[in-house]
Protein backbone atom coordinates (compact mmCIF):
# COMPACT_ATOMS: atom_id res chain seq x y z
CA MET A 1 -51.56 5.33 114.65
CA SER A 2 -51.14 5.03 110.76
CA ASP A 3 -53.72 6.20 107.58
CA PRO A 4 -56.16 3.50 105.88
CA GLU A 5 -53.92 3.13 103.34
CA GLY A 6 -51.29 1.83 105.56
CA LEU A 7 -48.93 5.17 105.40
CA PRO A 8 -47.90 7.44 108.28
CA SER A 9 -50.02 9.79 110.58
CA LEU A 10 -50.02 13.59 110.76
CA GLU A 11 -48.35 13.43 113.62
CA GLN A 12 -45.84 10.81 112.83
CA ARG A 13 -44.27 12.69 110.15
CA VAL A 14 -44.23 15.60 112.10
CA LYS A 15 -41.79 13.91 114.53
CA ALA A 16 -39.65 12.76 112.11
CA HIS A 17 -39.19 15.84 111.07
CA LEU A 18 -39.20 16.79 114.45
CA HIS A 19 -36.39 14.94 115.24
CA CYS A 20 -33.94 15.32 112.09
CA LEU A 21 -34.14 19.74 113.65
CA TYR A 22 -33.90 19.38 116.65
CA PRO A 23 -32.58 15.88 118.12
CA HIS A 24 -32.35 17.28 122.50
CA GLU A 25 -35.54 18.20 122.49
CA ASP A 26 -38.81 16.88 123.76
CA ILE A 27 -40.14 14.99 120.37
CA PRO A 28 -43.62 13.51 121.41
CA ALA A 29 -44.48 17.40 123.03
CA LEU A 30 -42.89 19.51 120.24
CA SER A 31 -44.84 17.92 118.06
CA ARG A 32 -48.10 18.19 120.07
CA ARG A 33 -47.04 21.95 119.91
CA CYS A 34 -47.13 22.33 116.06
CA LEU A 35 -50.29 21.08 115.31
CA ASP A 36 -51.89 23.04 118.15
CA ALA A 37 -49.57 25.70 117.06
CA PHE A 38 -51.63 24.75 112.95
CA GLY A 39 -54.65 23.79 114.59
CA GLN A 40 -54.72 20.35 111.97
CA ALA A 41 -55.44 17.24 113.25
CA PRO A 42 -52.77 14.65 114.80
CA ASP A 43 -54.99 11.69 112.40
CA SER A 44 -55.89 14.04 109.02
CA PRO A 45 -55.57 11.64 105.73
CA THR A 46 -52.14 11.91 103.78
CA PRO A 47 -53.07 13.77 100.72
CA SER A 48 -50.92 12.84 97.23
CA SER A 49 -48.00 14.15 97.06
CA HIS A 50 -48.58 13.85 93.41
CA ARG A 51 -51.77 16.56 92.89
CA ASN A 52 -51.09 19.98 89.78
CA ASN A 53 -52.82 22.14 91.61
CA TRP A 54 -51.71 24.06 88.49
CA SER A 55 -53.48 23.89 84.30
CA ALA A 56 -53.19 25.62 81.18
CA GLY A 57 -55.22 28.25 82.41
CA SER A 58 -52.27 28.76 85.53
CA ALA A 59 -50.27 32.49 85.03
CA MET A 60 -49.13 34.60 87.85
CA LEU A 61 -50.19 38.37 89.12
CA ILE A 62 -46.77 39.03 90.89
CA THR A 63 -47.32 43.76 91.97
CA TYR A 64 -47.54 45.48 95.56
CA GLY A 65 -50.37 45.83 96.94
CA ASP A 66 -50.17 49.79 96.60
CA THR A 67 -48.91 49.83 92.55
CA VAL A 68 -52.11 51.39 91.98
CA ARG A 69 -53.40 54.18 93.96
CA ARG A 70 -56.61 56.38 94.11
CA ASP A 71 -57.32 58.98 96.21
CA ASN A 72 -59.50 57.96 99.46
CA GLU A 73 -59.19 54.48 98.41
CA ALA A 74 -57.35 51.66 100.49
CA PRO A 75 -55.01 50.68 98.19
CA LEU A 76 -55.42 46.74 98.64
CA HIS A 77 -59.36 47.20 96.99
CA THR A 78 -57.73 49.43 94.10
CA LEU A 79 -55.63 46.01 93.44
CA THR A 80 -58.95 43.99 93.40
CA GLU A 81 -60.77 46.26 91.18
CA PHE A 82 -57.78 46.60 88.51
CA CYS A 83 -57.45 42.96 89.10
CA LYS A 84 -61.09 42.19 88.64
CA ALA A 85 -61.37 45.04 85.57
CA HIS A 86 -58.56 43.47 83.56
CA PHE A 87 -57.68 39.71 84.18
CA THR A 88 -60.31 38.37 85.28
CA GLY A 89 -60.60 34.30 83.17
CA MET A 90 -56.61 35.17 82.97
CA ILE A 91 -54.46 35.14 85.75
CA SER A 92 -55.20 32.50 88.15
CA THR A 93 -52.90 33.51 90.76
CA VAL A 94 -52.16 36.89 92.83
CA HIS A 95 -48.66 37.88 94.42
CA VAL A 96 -49.70 40.20 96.53
CA LEU A 97 -45.18 41.68 97.92
CA PRO A 98 -45.36 41.78 101.65
CA PHE A 99 -48.46 43.79 103.24
CA PHE A 100 -47.26 44.08 107.06
CA PRO A 101 -46.00 47.22 108.35
CA TYR A 102 -42.33 47.49 107.98
CA SER A 103 -39.68 49.17 108.86
CA SER A 104 -37.03 49.04 105.57
CA ASP A 105 -36.56 47.49 101.58
CA ASP A 106 -40.68 48.58 100.64
CA GLY A 107 -41.53 45.15 102.79
CA PHE A 108 -39.79 42.56 103.49
CA ALA A 109 -38.40 44.00 107.02
CA VAL A 110 -41.05 43.02 108.63
CA MET A 111 -42.18 44.51 112.82
CA ASP A 112 -45.63 42.51 112.74
CA TYR A 113 -46.95 39.36 110.68
CA THR A 114 -49.85 39.59 111.86
CA THR A 115 -51.50 42.92 111.15
CA VAL A 116 -51.87 44.19 107.03
CA ASN A 117 -50.51 47.61 107.38
CA PRO A 118 -53.33 49.99 107.52
CA SER A 119 -51.99 52.49 104.38
CA LEU A 120 -53.06 49.51 102.12
CA GLY A 121 -56.29 48.34 104.03
CA GLN A 122 -57.04 45.30 105.92
CA TRP A 123 -57.53 41.58 106.07
CA GLU A 124 -61.00 41.83 104.89
CA ASP A 125 -59.64 43.71 101.77
CA LEU A 126 -56.89 40.80 101.28
CA THR A 127 -59.41 37.88 101.90
CA GLU A 128 -62.01 39.35 98.94
CA LEU A 129 -58.72 39.41 96.72
CA SER A 130 -58.47 35.53 97.41
CA ARG A 131 -62.78 34.97 96.61
CA HIS A 132 -61.68 36.40 93.08
CA PHE A 133 -58.42 34.99 92.91
CA MET A 134 -56.02 32.28 94.29
CA VAL A 135 -53.58 34.41 96.56
CA MET A 136 -49.77 33.82 97.58
CA THR A 137 -47.91 36.47 100.26
CA ASP A 138 -45.11 36.47 101.16
CA LEU A 139 -43.43 34.09 104.57
CA VAL A 140 -40.80 36.64 105.40
CA ILE A 141 -39.29 33.79 107.02
CA ASN A 142 -35.20 34.08 107.55
CA HIS A 143 -35.80 36.87 108.99
CA CYS A 144 -37.30 40.11 109.86
CA SER A 145 -37.29 44.05 111.53
CA SER A 146 -34.36 45.25 114.19
CA ARG A 147 -37.52 47.61 115.17
CA SER A 148 -40.35 44.67 115.35
CA LEU A 149 -41.22 43.67 119.02
CA TRP A 150 -39.23 40.50 119.09
CA PHE A 151 -36.22 42.30 118.94
CA GLU A 152 -36.64 44.69 120.76
CA ASN A 153 -38.16 41.53 123.84
CA PHE A 154 -34.20 40.74 122.44
CA LYS A 155 -32.68 43.72 123.56
CA ALA A 156 -34.73 43.49 126.95
CA CYS A 157 -33.96 40.34 127.29
CA ARG A 158 -37.36 39.13 127.05
CA GLU A 159 -39.78 36.33 126.02
CA PRO A 160 -40.85 36.96 122.75
CA GLY A 161 -37.74 37.38 121.23
CA ARG A 162 -34.93 37.20 123.71
CA ARG A 163 -33.61 33.53 122.67
CA TYR A 164 -34.71 34.33 117.82
CA PHE A 165 -31.42 35.71 116.88
CA ILE A 166 -28.38 34.38 116.50
CA GLU A 167 -25.23 36.01 118.49
CA VAL A 168 -21.56 35.69 116.79
CA SER A 169 -18.78 36.92 118.70
CA PRO A 170 -17.06 39.74 116.36
CA ASP A 171 -14.22 37.31 116.73
CA GLU A 172 -15.20 34.20 114.47
CA ASP A 173 -14.40 33.91 111.42
CA VAL A 174 -17.76 34.23 109.20
CA ARG A 175 -15.65 34.91 105.92
CA ALA A 176 -16.94 31.50 104.38
CA VAL A 177 -20.29 32.16 104.64
CA VAL A 178 -22.11 33.35 101.49
CA ARG A 179 -24.33 36.50 101.19
CA PRO A 180 -25.61 38.29 98.90
CA ARG A 181 -24.82 42.21 100.05
CA THR A 182 -21.42 43.93 100.96
CA SER A 183 -22.38 45.36 104.00
CA PRO A 184 -21.24 43.23 107.41
CA LEU A 185 -22.59 40.10 107.90
CA LEU A 186 -22.67 41.34 112.04
CA ARG A 187 -24.27 44.08 113.32
CA ALA A 188 -23.20 45.68 117.25
CA VAL A 189 -26.74 45.67 119.26
CA GLU A 190 -26.92 47.35 122.08
CA THR A 191 -28.34 45.12 124.75
CA VAL A 192 -29.79 44.89 128.69
CA GLU A 193 -26.85 42.30 128.80
CA GLY A 194 -24.52 44.64 126.59
CA GLU A 195 -23.14 45.04 123.13
CA LYS A 196 -24.14 41.68 121.57
CA HIS A 197 -23.41 40.89 118.01
CA VAL A 198 -25.99 39.85 115.54
CA TRP A 199 -26.62 38.16 112.26
CA CYS A 200 -27.85 40.47 109.29
CA THR A 201 -27.53 37.99 106.29
CA PHE A 202 -29.17 40.58 103.92
CA SER A 203 -29.35 44.20 105.48
CA HIS A 204 -28.69 45.64 109.36
CA ASP A 205 -32.06 45.94 110.03
CA GLN A 206 -33.02 42.66 108.82
CA VAL A 207 -32.31 40.63 111.04
CA ASP A 208 -31.96 36.79 110.90
CA LEU A 209 -34.37 34.24 112.62
CA ASP A 210 -32.82 31.23 114.95
CA PHE A 211 -34.26 28.12 113.03
CA SER A 212 -32.09 26.34 115.63
CA ASN A 213 -34.95 27.34 119.35
CA PRO A 214 -37.75 25.42 118.31
CA ASP A 215 -39.99 28.14 119.52
CA VAL A 216 -39.08 30.34 115.98
CA LEU A 217 -40.76 27.75 113.89
CA LEU A 218 -43.80 27.55 116.64
CA GLU A 219 -43.50 30.84 115.62
CA PHE A 220 -44.61 30.37 112.04
CA ILE A 221 -46.86 27.22 112.15
CA GLY A 222 -49.12 30.17 113.23
CA ILE A 223 -48.67 32.51 110.97
CA MET A 224 -48.79 30.08 108.45
CA LYS A 225 -52.22 28.99 109.83
CA LEU A 226 -53.53 33.14 109.96
CA TYR A 227 -53.13 33.14 105.86
CA MET A 228 -54.23 30.78 104.91
CA ASP A 229 -57.64 30.95 108.09
CA ARG A 230 -57.67 34.79 105.86
CA GLY A 231 -57.79 33.19 102.38
CA MET A 232 -53.89 32.27 101.67
CA ARG A 233 -53.36 29.36 99.68
CA TRP A 234 -50.39 29.49 98.33
CA PHE A 235 -46.99 30.97 100.56
CA ARG A 236 -43.84 31.99 98.99
CA LEU A 237 -41.21 31.62 101.49
CA ASP A 238 -38.78 34.42 101.01
CA ALA A 239 -34.76 34.39 101.15
CA VAL A 240 -34.79 30.22 102.08
CA ALA A 241 -31.99 29.08 101.13
CA PHE A 242 -30.54 30.71 103.67
CA LEU A 243 -33.24 29.86 106.82
CA TRP A 244 -30.87 27.22 109.04
CA LYS A 245 -26.68 28.70 109.47
CA VAL A 246 -24.12 27.23 111.65
CA LEU A 247 -20.70 28.68 111.73
CA GLY A 248 -17.55 27.81 109.60
CA THR A 249 -19.43 26.97 106.43
CA PRO A 250 -21.58 28.77 103.78
CA SER A 251 -24.69 29.16 105.88
CA ILE A 252 -27.25 28.16 102.60
CA ASN A 253 -29.27 25.58 101.06
CA LEU A 254 -28.14 23.24 105.12
CA PRO A 255 -29.42 20.22 105.06
CA GLU A 256 -31.66 21.56 108.28
CA THR A 257 -33.08 23.88 105.87
CA HIS A 258 -34.68 21.06 103.30
CA GLU A 259 -35.60 19.55 106.55
CA ILE A 260 -37.56 22.78 107.37
CA ILE A 261 -39.36 22.82 103.74
CA ARG A 262 -40.58 20.10 104.06
CA LEU A 263 -42.24 20.21 107.05
CA LEU A 264 -44.10 23.38 106.68
CA ARG A 265 -46.10 22.01 102.81
CA LEU A 266 -46.76 19.06 105.34
CA LEU A 267 -48.34 20.88 107.49
CA ILE A 268 -49.81 23.18 105.01
CA GLU A 269 -51.25 20.65 102.51
CA HIS A 270 -53.38 18.91 105.12
CA ARG A 271 -54.47 21.54 106.23
CA ASP A 272 -55.36 22.81 101.90
CA PRO A 273 -54.68 20.44 99.35
CA GLU A 274 -55.20 22.90 97.20
CA ALA A 275 -52.37 24.70 98.77
CA VAL A 276 -48.71 25.74 96.64
CA VAL A 277 -45.19 26.27 98.67
CA ILE A 278 -42.82 28.62 96.77
CA THR A 279 -39.39 28.65 97.35
CA GLU A 280 -37.58 31.94 96.65
CA THR A 281 -33.54 31.04 96.25
CA ASN A 282 -31.83 33.35 94.04
CA ILE A 283 -29.22 31.19 93.65
CA PRO A 284 -27.31 29.12 90.84
CA ASN A 285 -29.53 27.12 89.05
CA GLN A 286 -28.33 23.26 90.15
CA GLU A 287 -28.55 24.58 93.91
CA ASN A 288 -31.75 25.46 93.11
CA LEU A 289 -32.82 22.43 91.35
CA THR A 290 -32.63 21.01 94.08
CA TYR A 291 -35.77 22.40 96.08
CA PHE A 292 -38.23 20.39 94.08
CA GLY A 293 -36.51 17.92 96.75
CA ASN A 294 -38.52 14.50 95.86
CA ALA A 295 -41.22 15.63 95.04
CA ASN A 296 -41.74 15.98 98.61
CA GLU A 297 -39.92 20.71 99.05
CA ALA A 298 -40.36 23.46 96.90
CA HIS A 299 -44.51 22.38 94.74
CA MET A 300 -42.74 25.34 92.20
CA ILE A 301 -39.32 26.11 91.83
CA TYR A 302 -38.73 30.40 91.14
CA ASN A 303 -36.56 30.04 86.85
CA PHE A 304 -34.30 31.99 88.47
CA SER A 305 -31.64 31.13 85.86
CA LEU A 306 -34.59 31.70 82.73
CA PRO A 307 -34.64 36.25 83.69
CA PRO A 308 -31.06 36.57 83.30
CA LEU A 309 -30.44 34.47 80.51
CA LEU A 310 -33.19 35.57 77.66
CA LEU A 311 -32.27 38.43 78.61
CA HIS A 312 -28.87 38.02 77.03
CA ALA A 313 -30.26 36.64 73.75
CA MET A 314 -32.90 39.17 72.71
CA ILE A 315 -30.12 42.13 73.47
CA SER A 316 -27.00 39.75 72.11
CA GLY A 317 -29.35 37.32 69.24
CA ASN A 318 -28.08 34.82 69.67
CA CYS A 319 -29.44 31.87 72.51
CA GLN A 320 -27.34 29.04 72.31
CA HIS A 321 -26.87 29.72 76.25
CA LEU A 322 -30.42 29.61 76.75
CA LYS A 323 -31.10 26.72 74.41
CA HIS A 324 -28.67 24.75 76.69
CA TRP A 325 -29.80 25.47 79.63
CA LEU A 326 -33.36 24.68 78.01
CA MET A 327 -31.54 21.17 77.10
CA THR A 328 -30.42 21.03 80.34
CA MET A 329 -33.19 21.49 82.65
CA PRO A 330 -35.40 17.65 83.78
CA PRO A 331 -38.92 17.74 83.35
CA ALA A 332 -40.31 19.20 86.78
CA GLN A 333 -41.74 16.11 88.63
CA GLN A 334 -45.74 15.27 89.15
CA GLY A 335 -46.66 17.16 91.61
CA THR A 336 -44.01 20.30 91.11
CA ALA A 337 -43.60 22.96 88.57
CA TYR A 338 -40.98 26.06 87.58
CA LEU A 339 -42.33 29.34 88.14
CA ASN A 340 -41.14 31.59 84.94
CA PHE A 341 -40.68 34.19 85.52
CA ILE A 342 -39.03 37.61 82.49
CA ALA A 343 -38.63 40.43 85.79
CA SER A 344 -40.20 40.66 89.82
CA HIS A 345 -39.26 43.55 92.39
CA ASP A 346 -36.39 42.29 92.63
CA GLY A 347 -33.35 43.13 90.01
CA ILE A 348 -33.21 40.80 87.54
CA GLY A 349 -29.93 38.75 89.79
CA LEU A 350 -27.10 37.22 88.14
CA ARG A 351 -25.81 34.88 90.93
CA PRO A 352 -28.20 32.04 88.17
CA VAL A 353 -26.38 32.46 85.19
CA GLU A 354 -22.32 30.91 87.15
CA GLY A 355 -21.30 29.38 84.43
CA LEU A 356 -23.34 29.90 81.77
CA LEU A 357 -22.56 33.19 80.82
CA THR A 358 -18.49 34.61 80.49
CA ASP A 359 -17.87 37.38 82.59
CA GLU A 360 -17.03 38.74 79.16
CA GLU A 361 -20.08 37.72 77.53
CA LEU A 362 -21.65 39.32 81.03
CA ASP A 363 -19.84 42.75 80.81
CA ARG A 364 -20.92 43.05 77.72
CA MET A 365 -24.16 42.44 78.63
CA ILE A 366 -24.19 44.91 81.55
CA ALA A 367 -23.05 47.97 79.83
CA THR A 368 -25.81 47.56 77.48
CA LEU A 369 -28.28 47.37 80.04
CA VAL A 370 -26.27 51.07 81.88
CA ALA A 371 -27.16 52.87 78.95
CA SER A 372 -30.44 52.02 78.84
CA GLY A 373 -30.37 53.49 82.72
CA ALA A 374 -29.82 49.68 84.41
CA ARG A 375 -28.09 50.11 88.24
CA ILE A 376 -25.52 47.34 88.55
CA SER A 377 -26.03 45.51 92.92
CA SER A 378 -23.13 43.72 94.19
CA ARG A 379 -22.19 41.72 96.81
CA THR A 380 -19.00 40.90 98.34
CA GLY A 381 -17.46 37.05 97.29
CA LEU A 382 -15.63 34.87 99.69
CA THR A 383 -12.52 36.34 98.19
CA GLY A 384 -13.20 39.40 99.60
CA GLU A 385 -14.10 40.66 95.99
CA VAL A 386 -16.97 42.97 95.20
CA ARG A 387 -19.42 40.76 92.28
CA PRO A 388 -22.61 42.40 90.45
CA TYR A 389 -24.96 40.44 91.68
CA GLU A 390 -28.02 41.85 90.92
CA ILE A 391 -29.14 44.51 87.13
CA ASN A 392 -31.73 47.22 88.18
CA ILE A 393 -33.61 47.94 84.91
CA SER A 394 -37.80 48.28 84.43
CA LEU A 395 -37.52 45.60 81.98
CA TRP A 396 -39.15 48.30 79.24
CA ASN A 397 -35.68 49.98 78.99
CA ALA A 398 -33.86 46.49 78.85
CA MET A 399 -34.79 46.06 75.11
CA ALA A 400 -34.68 49.71 74.28
CA ARG A 401 -31.79 48.72 72.63
CA THR A 402 -29.46 44.64 71.74
CA GLU A 403 -25.76 44.96 71.81
CA ALA A 404 -25.71 45.03 68.17
CA SER A 405 -27.56 48.46 67.53
CA GLY A 406 -25.77 50.07 70.49
CA ASP A 407 -28.91 52.15 70.38
CA GLN A 408 -32.16 52.72 70.20
CA ASP A 409 -33.40 50.97 66.58
CA GLY A 410 -37.04 50.60 66.98
CA LEU A 411 -37.88 47.50 67.75
CA GLN A 412 -38.42 48.06 71.65
CA PHE A 413 -42.12 46.61 71.15
CA ALA A 414 -41.03 44.19 69.36
CA ARG A 415 -38.31 42.46 71.49
CA PHE A 416 -40.41 42.25 75.10
CA ILE A 417 -43.51 40.86 73.35
CA CYS A 418 -40.99 38.19 71.67
CA ALA A 419 -39.08 37.96 75.69
CA HIS A 420 -43.08 37.20 77.25
CA ALA A 421 -43.79 35.27 74.26
CA VAL A 422 -41.39 32.94 75.31
CA MET A 423 -41.61 32.97 78.72
CA MET A 424 -45.52 31.97 78.89
CA ALA A 425 -44.67 28.92 76.14
CA LEU A 426 -42.25 26.89 78.58
CA GLU A 427 -42.68 24.81 80.89
CA GLY A 428 -44.33 25.84 83.44
CA VAL A 429 -46.16 28.03 85.47
CA PRO A 430 -45.62 31.97 84.36
CA ALA A 431 -45.62 35.11 85.93
CA PHE A 432 -45.94 38.28 85.40
CA TYR A 433 -43.59 41.31 87.10
CA ILE A 434 -47.35 44.47 87.32
CA HIS A 435 -44.53 46.78 85.80
CA SER A 436 -43.76 44.70 82.74
CA LEU A 437 -47.86 43.90 81.88
CA LEU A 438 -47.77 48.25 82.16
CA ALA A 439 -44.90 48.56 80.05
CA THR A 440 -43.57 51.44 83.15
CA GLU A 441 -40.29 52.91 81.91
CA ASN A 442 -37.49 53.45 84.68
CA ASP A 443 -37.99 55.50 88.20
CA GLU A 444 -35.14 57.46 88.57
CA ALA A 445 -37.24 59.42 90.69
CA ARG A 446 -38.31 56.85 93.07
CA VAL A 447 -34.14 56.20 93.12
CA GLU A 448 -33.42 59.70 94.37
CA HIS A 449 -35.81 59.42 96.95
CA THR A 450 -35.48 55.86 98.26
CA GLY A 451 -31.16 55.15 97.27
CA VAL A 452 -32.37 52.16 96.13
CA ASN A 453 -31.50 50.42 93.60
CA ARG A 454 -34.24 48.82 93.02
CA SER A 455 -36.56 51.34 93.32
CA ILE A 456 -35.68 52.22 89.00
CA ASN A 457 -38.04 50.10 88.91
CA ARG A 458 -40.71 49.90 91.85
CA HIS A 459 -43.12 52.99 90.61
CA VAL A 460 -46.80 53.56 92.01
CA TRP A 461 -49.14 54.35 88.90
CA ASN A 462 -52.50 56.60 89.89
CA ALA A 463 -55.36 54.39 88.96
CA ASP A 464 -57.15 57.03 87.03
CA GLU A 465 -53.80 57.75 85.57
CA LEU A 466 -52.85 54.61 84.71
CA ASP A 467 -56.74 54.04 82.39
CA GLU A 468 -56.59 56.95 80.47
CA LEU A 469 -52.69 55.84 79.52
CA LEU A 470 -54.29 52.15 78.33
CA GLU A 471 -57.04 53.36 76.66
CA THR A 472 -55.09 56.36 74.67
CA GLU A 473 -52.64 55.68 72.21
CA THR A 474 -49.66 54.57 74.14
CA HIS A 475 -46.60 51.98 74.67
CA HIS A 476 -49.15 51.24 77.85
CA ARG A 477 -51.61 50.45 76.09
CA ASP A 478 -50.40 48.23 73.66
CA VAL A 479 -48.00 46.56 75.28
CA PHE A 480 -50.29 45.96 77.77
CA THR A 481 -53.17 44.85 75.33
CA ALA A 482 -50.88 42.13 73.58
CA LEU A 483 -49.89 40.70 76.35
CA ARG A 484 -53.43 39.58 77.70
CA ARG A 485 -54.05 38.94 74.01
CA LEU A 486 -51.52 36.43 74.42
CA LEU A 487 -52.23 34.73 77.32
CA ALA A 488 -55.75 34.69 76.93
CA ILE A 489 -54.38 32.33 73.46
CA ARG A 490 -51.96 30.54 75.39
CA THR A 491 -54.18 29.28 78.47
CA LYS A 492 -56.67 27.07 75.51
CA GLN A 493 -53.67 25.47 74.93
CA SER A 494 -53.67 21.72 76.35
CA ALA A 495 -50.05 21.68 75.22
CA PHE A 496 -48.83 24.69 77.66
CA HIS A 497 -49.80 22.74 80.59
CA PRO A 498 -47.13 23.62 83.49
CA ASN A 499 -46.66 19.42 83.16
CA ALA A 500 -46.45 19.04 79.19
CA THR A 501 -43.62 17.72 77.51
CA GLN A 502 -40.88 19.46 76.24
CA TYR A 503 -37.54 18.99 73.67
CA THR A 504 -35.71 21.68 72.46
CA LEU A 505 -35.34 21.81 68.80
CA HIS A 506 -31.73 23.28 66.00
CA LEU A 507 -32.64 25.86 64.28
CA GLY A 508 -29.68 28.13 64.82
CA ASP A 509 -28.96 30.88 66.61
CA GLY A 510 -31.07 32.78 66.08
CA LEU A 511 -34.35 31.24 66.33
CA PHE A 512 -34.95 30.45 70.55
CA ALA A 513 -37.45 26.87 69.19
CA PHE A 514 -38.85 24.65 71.64
CA TRP A 515 -41.29 21.67 70.64
CA ARG A 516 -44.21 21.07 73.83
CA GLN A 517 -47.23 17.49 73.95
CA SER A 518 -50.09 18.36 75.90
CA ILE A 519 -49.99 15.45 78.73
CA ASP A 520 -52.37 13.04 76.54
CA ARG A 521 -50.66 14.48 73.53
CA ARG A 522 -53.21 15.38 70.67
CA GLN A 523 -51.49 19.13 70.85
CA SER A 524 -48.70 19.61 70.29
CA VAL A 525 -47.33 23.71 69.73
CA PHE A 526 -44.07 24.28 67.82
CA ALA A 527 -43.06 27.65 69.64
CA ILE A 528 -40.16 29.81 67.18
CA HIS A 529 -39.46 33.03 68.47
CA ASN A 530 -36.94 35.16 66.47
CA ILE A 531 -34.82 36.74 69.16
CA SER A 532 -32.75 38.80 66.48
CA GLY A 533 -32.60 41.89 64.71
CA GLN A 534 -32.11 39.79 61.08
CA ALA A 535 -35.28 37.50 59.66
CA GLN A 536 -34.62 34.54 60.54
CA VAL A 537 -35.64 31.68 57.94
CA PHE A 538 -36.47 27.69 58.71
CA ASN A 539 -38.47 25.11 56.91
CA LEU A 540 -41.04 23.13 57.92
CA SER A 541 -39.81 19.98 57.24
CA GLU A 542 -37.33 20.53 60.30
CA LEU A 543 -39.77 20.64 63.12
CA ASN A 544 -41.14 16.94 61.65
CA LEU A 545 -44.80 17.44 61.21
CA ILE A 546 -46.96 15.10 60.78
CA MET A 547 -48.63 15.26 57.95
CA THR A 548 -52.54 14.29 58.20
CA ASP A 549 -52.75 17.71 60.33
CA GLU A 550 -53.42 20.74 59.63
CA TRP A 551 -51.20 22.77 61.57
CA THR A 552 -52.19 26.40 61.93
CA ASP A 553 -49.90 29.37 63.72
CA LEU A 554 -52.02 30.54 67.52
CA VAL A 555 -50.71 33.90 67.06
CA SER A 556 -52.19 34.82 63.98
CA GLY A 557 -54.50 31.98 62.19
CA GLN A 558 -52.20 31.97 58.93
CA THR A 559 -52.75 27.97 57.89
CA PHE A 560 -49.11 26.50 57.16
CA GLU A 561 -50.34 24.53 53.62
CA ASP A 562 -46.85 23.53 51.98
CA ARG A 563 -44.47 21.82 54.00
CA MET A 564 -41.53 22.40 51.90
CA LYS A 565 -42.40 25.99 52.07
CA PRO A 566 -39.56 27.80 54.20
CA VAL A 567 -40.71 30.05 56.11
CA THR A 568 -39.80 32.94 57.19
CA LEU A 569 -39.38 35.42 60.82
CA LYS A 570 -39.02 39.50 61.17
CA PRO A 571 -37.03 39.94 63.62
CA TYR A 572 -37.97 38.89 66.99
CA ALA A 573 -41.39 37.41 65.51
CA PHE A 574 -42.33 34.30 66.68
CA ILE A 575 -45.02 31.40 65.49
CA TRP A 576 -47.15 29.22 68.05
CA LEU A 577 -47.41 25.80 65.72
CA SER A 578 -49.89 23.72 66.62
CA ASN A 579 -52.00 21.71 64.94
CA ARG A 580 -54.98 21.71 67.38
CA ARG A 581 -56.68 25.18 68.09
C-alpha cells in the first residue's frame, strides 16, 4: 500500500531498510515485529523530510540530571525549576545526559534503559521538564553495562541477552579496528559455557551490542517508544559510528550503521514529525558530514571540528585554520542543521582536526592548555602508537592564557564571551554546556576522587550556593549575565536562523568574520570577532553594506553612518552589524 501521494507506505520502507541489514531473515515478519515494537500503524503517512524543527530562537542546554542539587529534593526536579527560572524563552531544548541506572562513565554504561536512576528522580520529573522545553535523551546504543541484565544473561546463556554481544576469538587480528581508547579491544569473561572474549570499543565495563542480531534492534525500537511515551522528542545516538562491526575492517562508519540510522529516523518521524535525531560521531570532519546522508539520516550532527579549531584560534590569535574550515563546510540541506558547541560533558576531541591542524600547532595548543590545568586523554593508533585523543579542561580555564601571553593576561572573560559569540552567530543551533554558562572552574578534587580525566569538567553545584554566586559580584554572575544577554539578542534575529545563508569574510587572520542573511533575505548580519590579543582595524567599505540601509551593532546599539570610517575592535571585542533590529 502507498500513501495518497504515491510514496511507499511505512511498512514498505521499513522492509527496504531491513532487507539491507538482514537479507537472510523473514523480512515481512521482522517488519511487523518492528512496527509492533514501536506501536506504529504500517500505513501511517510519510512526513516531509525537509521540515525544519528549529528556528532562530532554538538553543540547547547540555547538563547532567544532577549538576544542580538541593538537599532533600530530586535533582531532576531541581533542574526543572532552575531551567524554568533562568532559561524560559531563551533555551528551547534541554539535553539531559544519561539518567538511567549505570555502573560507570557517569551514565554511559547503562544497566537498565527503561528506568530512571532513583538518585535523580523518576519519569514524572522528566515528563514535567518536557512540558516546558523539548527534552533530548541519550540513546546509548553502541554498548551497555557489563552489569546489565542482558550481559548477566549472556554469561548465563539465557534470553534476553544470550546472543546480544559480539564474541571474538583472541587469536583474531583486530588491529584494523578504529577506536578511541588504549585498552585492549577484547575482554575475557567467564560464562556457563566457558571463557569467551567480547568486544569493548570503550571500557571493559561497556560491552558492545551485536546489531547483526535483529533482536537487539527490536530492543532499542521498544526503548525509543518508551522515551517518546514519556515526553522525549529529541534523540542523541551516542557513539553510533561504531555500531556495526565486521572483522578485518575498521568497524567504524560502516554502511549498515547508516542504514540503521535511516530506519530509526523513519520510525521516529512517523511517530512525531517534530522529533529529531542527532548523531554523536566524534570523528574527522569529512566522515562526520556523511551522517546527514541525503537529508535522510541525522536531522543534526555535532559540529565536532568547531571546539578545537575555535579554541586554537582564541589561544593562537590566528583564525586562519578556523576560517579555512568554515569555507569548506557545506550548507546544511533543508530538514538538517549543524549543532554547534564549544564545550560538553566530554573533553575537546582532537580527531576532528586531523588534517586541519599540524602536529606542531596541536602540540603548542596542548602545552598552553596543560599550563591551565588540562589533562590529556590518548588513544592507540592503527600502528600501535599512542596519540592525543581528547583535551579535558573546563572551558573557563581553557581561556585563561594564550600562546603569546604564556600566563594570565586579564582578558580571560573577554576571550570566553567572544568564543561564545562566534558559536551563537554561526550557521546551526547553538548548544551550551551548563558549566560554560556558569563559568565553572576545573574540578581537580573530582578527578582525584574518580580517577577519570573527564571529571574535571563535571562539577556538581549546590543549588543554593549557585544562586548566591549568580547574584553576587563573581565571574560566574558576570559570564552568566553576559551570555544570557547575547542569547536574548540572538534569538530575535531571523538572520541567525540555523539554515540562514552564511558566507565567510576575509578581514585578516585576527578577525573571524562571516555574513549571515535571513531565509527571506530581509535581514543581514555581519558578525565580526577579534580573536586576538591586539586591537584589530577594518573598513566598513570591505563589507559591501547596502547603502540605503541603516547599520547598527546589535550588541552595543551603536549606529554606523560613515561607511568609509575605519572600525577598531579591542582585543576579543566583536560586533553583530545588522540592517534590522
